[in-house]
Amino acid sequence: MPKYLVERDIPGAGSWSAEQRQKVAEKSNGVLRDLGPDIQWVESYVTGDKVYCVYRAPSEDLIRTHAAAGGFPVNRISEIKSMLDPTSAER
């Protein structure tokens, strides 16, 4: 299944409290349950004013459906074609 990186502009996200992060995760998980097993939230990275989320889904459309149902912004969706890390230098 394709993997996507979703970029969300959310001013102040980096200063969310643990309780705020929990509520956002609960909301996302609830929408995911409603959408079924075709979409999976893998992880998210929070910076000062952005959240970058990794999803597995059959299409960008399903990710946009999740975002709309959860009230989450979507500024860009990019399909992840491959991964690169320090071990990529090994032969």
PDB file of C-alpha atoms in Angstrom:
ATOM      1  CA  MET A   1       0.000   0.000   0.000  1.00  0.00           C
ATOM      2  CA  PRO A   2       1.357   3.472  -0.796  1.00  0.00           C
ATOM      3  CA  LYS A   3       2.829   5.560   1.993  1.00  0.00           C
ATOM      4  CA  TYR A   4       2.275   9.329   2.145  1.00  0.00           C
ATOM      5  CA  LEU A   5       3.720  12.312   3.981  1.00  0.00           C
ATOM      6  CA  VAL A   6       1.048  14.855   4.921  1.00  0.00           C
ATOM      7  CA  GLU A   7       2.121  18.404   5.740  1.00  0.00           C
ATOM      8  CA  ARG A   8      -0.209  20.410   7.945  1.00  0.00           C
ATOM      9  CA  ASP A   9       0.213  24.102   8.818  1.00  0.00           C
ATOM     10  CA  ILE A  10      -0.945  24.385  12.429  1.00  0.00           C
ATOM     11  CA  PRO A  11       0.309  27.549  14.157  1.00  0.00           C
ATOM     12  CA  GLY A  12       1.515  26.811  17.683  1.00  0.00           C
ATOM     13  CA  ALA A  13       1.463  23.008  17.298  1.00  0.00           C
ATOM     14  CA  GLY A  14       4.937  22.780  18.809  1.00  0.00           C
ATOM     15  CA  SER A  15       3.673  24.191  22.095  1.00  0.00           C
ATOM     16  CA  TRP A  16       0.686  21.844  22.490  1.00  0.00           C
ATOM     17  CA  SER A  17       0.395  20.298  25.928  1.00  0.00           C
ATOM     18  CA  ALA A  18       0.383  16.535  26.421  1.00  0.00           C
ATOM     19  CA  GLU A  19      -3.393  16.768  26.894  1.00  0.00           C
ATOM     20  CA  GLN A  20      -3.836  18.645  23.599  1.00  0.00           C
ATOM     21  CA  ARG A  21      -1.717  16.067  21.738  1.00  0.00           C
ATOM     22  CA  GLN A  22      -3.774  13.287  23.306  1.00  0.00           C
ATOM     23  CA  LYS A  23      -7.066  14.881  22.198  1.00  0.00           C
ATOM     24  CA  VAL A  24      -5.834  15.293  18.616  1.00  0.00           C
ATOM     25  CA  ALA A  25      -4.661  11.660  18.541  1.00  0.00           C
ATOM     26  CA  GLU A  26      -7.988  10.464  19.983  1.00  0.00           C
ATOM     27  CA  LYS A  27      -9.901  12.408  17.321  1.00  0.00           C
ATOM     28  CA  SER A  28      -7.719  11.004  14.549  1.00  0.00           C
ATOM     29  CA  ASN A  29      -8.032   7.443  15.859  1.00  0.00           C
ATOM     30  CA  GLY A  30     -11.821   7.751  16.025  1.00  0.00           C
ATOM     31  CA  VAL A  31     -12.029   8.885  12.407  1.00  0.00           C
ATOM     32  CA  LEU A  32      -9.662   6.088  11.364  1.00  0.00           C
ATOM     33  CA  ARG A  33     -11.906   3.521  13.079  1.00  0.00           C
ATOM     34  CA  ASP A  34     -14.893   4.889  11.160  1.00  0.00           C
ATOM     35  CA  LEU A  35     -13.024   4.757   7.834  1.00  0.00           C
ATOM     36  CA  GLY A  36     -11.932   1.150   8.276  1.00  0.00           C
ATOM     37  CA  PRO A  37      -8.686  -0.710   7.711  1.00  0.00           C
ATOM     38  CA  ASP A  38      -7.727   0.837   4.359  1.00  0.00           C
ATOM     39  CA  ILE A  39      -5.996   3.808   6.017  1.00  0.00           C
ATOM     40  CA  GLN A  40      -3.333   3.688   8.730  1.00  0.00           C
ATOM     41  CA  TRP A  41      -1.704   6.537  10.626  1.00  0.00           C
ATOM     42  CA  VAL A  42       1.941   5.529  11.119  1.00  0.00           C
ATOM     43  CA  GLU A  43       3.390   8.497  13.039  1.00  0.00           C
ATOM     44  CA  SER A  44       3.601  12.267  13.148  1.00  0.00           C
ATOM     45  CA  TYR A  45       6.370  14.789  13.717  1.00  0.00           C
ATOM     46  CA  VAL A  46       5.512  18.126  15.339  1.00  0.00           C
ATOM     47  CA  THR A  47       7.574  21.267  14.733  1.00  0.00           C
ATOM     48  CA  GLY A  48       6.857  24.846  15.761  1.00  0.00           C
ATOM     49  CA  ASP A  49       3.995  25.554  13.369  1.00  0.00           C
ATOM     50  CA  LYS A  50       3.665  22.345  11.342  1.00  0.00           C
ATOM     51  CA  VAL A  51       2.748  18.715  11.784  1.00  0.00           C
ATOM     52  CA  TYR A  52       4.107  16.099   9.380  1.00  0.00           C
ATOM     53  CA  CYS A  53       2.102  12.858   9.366  1.00  0.00           C
ATOM     54  CA  VAL A  54       2.962   9.546   7.749  1.00  0.00           C
ATOM     55  CA  TYR A  55       0.024   7.460   6.493  1.00  0.00           C
ATOM     56  CA  ARG A  56      -0.496   4.262   4.565  1.00  0.00           C
ATOM     57  CA  ALA A  57      -3.525   4.503   2.288  1.00  0.00           C
ATOM     58  CA  PRO A  58      -4.630   3.422  -1.180  1.00  0.00           C
ATOM     59  CA  SER A  59      -5.036   7.042  -2.307  1.00  0.00           C
ATOM     60  CA  GLU A  60      -4.639  10.703  -1.404  1.00  0.00           C
ATOM     61  CA  ASP A  61      -8.429  10.991  -1.503  1.00  0.00           C
ATOM     62  CA  LEU A  62      -8.822   8.763   1.553  1.00  0.00           C
ATOM     63  CA  ILE A  63      -6.283  10.870   3.455  1.00  0.00           C
ATOM     64  CA  ARG A  64      -8.249  14.004   2.531  1.00  0.00           C
ATOM     65  CA  THR A  65     -11.463  12.306   3.698  1.00  0.00           C
ATOM     66  CA  HIS A  66      -9.793  11.559   7.062  1.00  0.00           C
ATOM     67  CA  ALA A  67      -8.617  15.158   7.366  1.00  0.00           C
ATOM     68  CA  ALA A  68     -12.040  16.614   6.551  1.00  0.00           C
ATOM     69  CA  ALA A  69     -13.817  14.329   9.023  1.00  0.00           C
ATOM     70  CA  GLY A  70     -11.323  15.174  11.758  1.00  0.00           C
ATOM     71  CA  GLY A  71     -11.111  18.887  11.025  1.00  0.00           C
ATOM     72  CA  PHE A  72      -7.377  18.647  10.262  1.00  0.00           C
ATOM     73  CA  PRO A  73      -5.766  20.926   7.673  1.00  0.00           C
ATOM     74  CA  VAL A  74      -3.945  19.427   4.688  1.00  0.00           C
ATOM     75  CA  ASN A  75      -1.439  21.704   2.998  1.00  0.00           C
ATOM     76  CA  ARG A  76       0.437  19.102   0.983  1.00  0.00           C
ATOM     77  CA  ILE A  77       0.365  15.358   0.426  1.00  0.00           C
ATOM     78  CA  SER A  78       3.425  13.676  -1.065  1.00  0.00           C
ATOM     79  CA  GLU A  79       3.734   9.990  -1.874  1.00  0.00           C
ATOM     80  CA  ILE A  80       6.860   8.531  -0.268  1.00  0.00           C
ATOM     81  CA  LYS A  81       8.795   6.751  -3.019  1.00  0.00           C
ATOM     82  CA  SER A  82      11.694   5.433  -0.938  1.00  0.00           C
ATOM     83  CA  MET A  83      13.524   5.919   2.340  1.00  0.00           C
ATOM     84  CA  LEU A  84      17.081   7.036   2.990  1.00  0.00           C
ATOM     85  CA  ASP A  85      18.962   6.718   6.285  1.00  0.00           C
ATOM     86  CA  PRO A  86      22.584   6.256   7.450  1.00  0.00           C
ATOM     87  CA  THR A  87      22.486   2.541   6.654  1.00  0.00           C
ATOM     88  CA  SER A  88      21.763   3.402   3.010  1.00  0.00           C
ATOM     89  CA  ALA A  89      25.534   3.969   2.647  1.00  0.00           C
ATOM     90  CA  GLU A  90      26.250   0.305   3.414  1.00  0.00           C
ATOM     91  CA  ARG A  91      26.777  -2.159   0.591  1.00  0.00           C
TER      92      ARG A  91
END
